Tab-separated table of C-alpha atoms in Angstrom:
chain	number	residue	atom	x	y	z
P	1	UNK	CA	-50.165	-114.606	25.723
P	2	UNK	CA	-53.063	-116.427	24.852
P	3	UNK	CA	-55.513	-116.262	28.100
P	4	UNK	CA	-58.817	-118.198	28.779
P	5	UNK	CA	-61.400	-116.612	30.901
P	6	UNK	CA	-64.424	-118.869	32.447
P	7	UNK	CA	-67.005	-116.605	33.352
P	8	UNK	CA	-66.221	-113.688	31.370
P	9	UNK	CA	-69.610	-112.011	31.203
P	10	UNK	CA	-69.732	-111.802	35.016
P	11	UNK	CA	-68.439	-108.602	37.413
P	12	UNK	CA	-65.244	-110.046	37.998
P	13	UNK	CA	-64.799	-111.680	34.685
P	14	UNK	CA	-65.750	-108.608	32.796
P	15	UNK	CA	-63.177	-106.428	34.567
P	16	UNK	CA	-60.230	-109.181	34.121
P	17	UNK	CA	-61.133	-109.644	30.326
P	18	UNK	CA	-60.926	-105.870	29.666
P	19	UNK	CA	-57.760	-105.332	31.519
P	20	UNK	CA	-56.203	-108.216	29.816
P	21	UNK	CA	-56.961	-107.348	26.495
P	22	UNK	CA	-56.197	-103.707	27.329
P	23	UNK	CA	-52.544	-104.988	28.352
P	24	UNK	CA	-52.544	-106.679	24.730
P	25	UNK	CA	-52.996	-110.207	25.664
P	26	UNK	CA	-54.852	-112.353	23.447
P	27	UNK	CA	-58.106	-113.133	25.571
P	28	UNK	CA	-61.117	-115.866	25.147
P	29	UNK	CA	-63.635	-114.935	27.089
P	30	UNK	CA	-65.843	-118.249	27.707
P	31	UNK	CA	-69.219	-117.213	29.004
P	32	UNK	CA	-73.001	-118.818	28.511
P	33	UNK	CA	-73.526	-115.627	26.663
P	34	UNK	CA	-70.962	-113.928	24.503
P	35	UNK	CA	-73.554	-110.618	24.502
P	36	UNK	CA	-71.536	-109.003	28.159
P	37	UNK	CA	-67.957	-109.941	27.138
P	38	UNK	CA	-65.910	-106.778	26.652
P	39	UNK	CA	-64.439	-105.505	23.119
P	40	UNK	CA	-61.065	-106.855	22.316
P	41	UNK	CA	-61.597	-110.213	23.727
P	42	UNK	CA	-62.574	-113.463	21.526
P	43	UNK	CA	-66.028	-114.317	23.041
P	44	UNK	CA	-67.274	-117.984	22.871
P	45	UNK	CA	-70.622	-119.427	24.262
P	46	UNK	CA	-69.841	-122.174	26.176
P	47	UNK	CA	-71.383	-124.742	28.845
P	48	UNK	CA	-68.387	-125.148	31.194
P	49	UNK	CA	-70.135	-128.177	31.972
P	50	UNK	CA	-69.714	-129.682	28.767
P	51	UNK	CA	-66.105	-130.858	29.152
P	52	UNK	CA	-65.613	-131.356	25.307
P	53	UNK	CA	-66.883	-127.794	24.649
P	54	UNK	CA	-64.712	-126.461	27.029
P	55	UNK	CA	-61.489	-128.388	26.201
P	56	UNK	CA	-62.167	-127.182	22.608
P	57	UNK	CA	-62.714	-123.689	23.515
P	58	UNK	CA	-59.720	-123.765	25.638
P	59	UNK	CA	-57.255	-125.132	22.556
P	60	UNK	CA	-53.988	-123.139	22.321
P	61	UNK	CA	-54.311	-121.091	25.553
P	62	UNK	CA	-51.679	-120.679	27.690
P	63	UNK	CA	-53.643	-119.734	30.738
P	64	UNK	CA	-57.064	-119.671	32.121
P	65	UNK	CA	-58.698	-118.166	34.888
P	66	UNK	CA	-61.730	-120.146	36.257
P	67	UNK	CA	-64.573	-117.734	37.804
P	68	UNK	CA	-67.672	-119.750	37.341
P	69	UNK	CA	-69.854	-120.335	40.412
P	70	UNK	CA	-72.360	-122.733	40.735
P	71	UNK	CA	-76.273	-121.272	39.483
P	72	UNK	CA	-78.049	-124.493	40.767
P	73	UNK	CA	-80.622	-124.101	43.191
P	74	UNK	CA	-79.792	-125.201	46.802
P	75	UNK	CA	-75.890	-124.958	46.169
């Protein structure tokens, strides 16, 4: 199964991405920076506020997890 994880470089995202990849899933790890994404996943640097970029990154994904929280001041 191809699984997308938005927020893959965060605490929960890293753990989920690693677990899914270890279970043999094809994991697409979306984050602002691909530096902190676990091995075994395809890392993509994507700004999830860009709908077109996010849609393109999730092309062919069967299931997606959205683990992104607001980083804006006052939010």
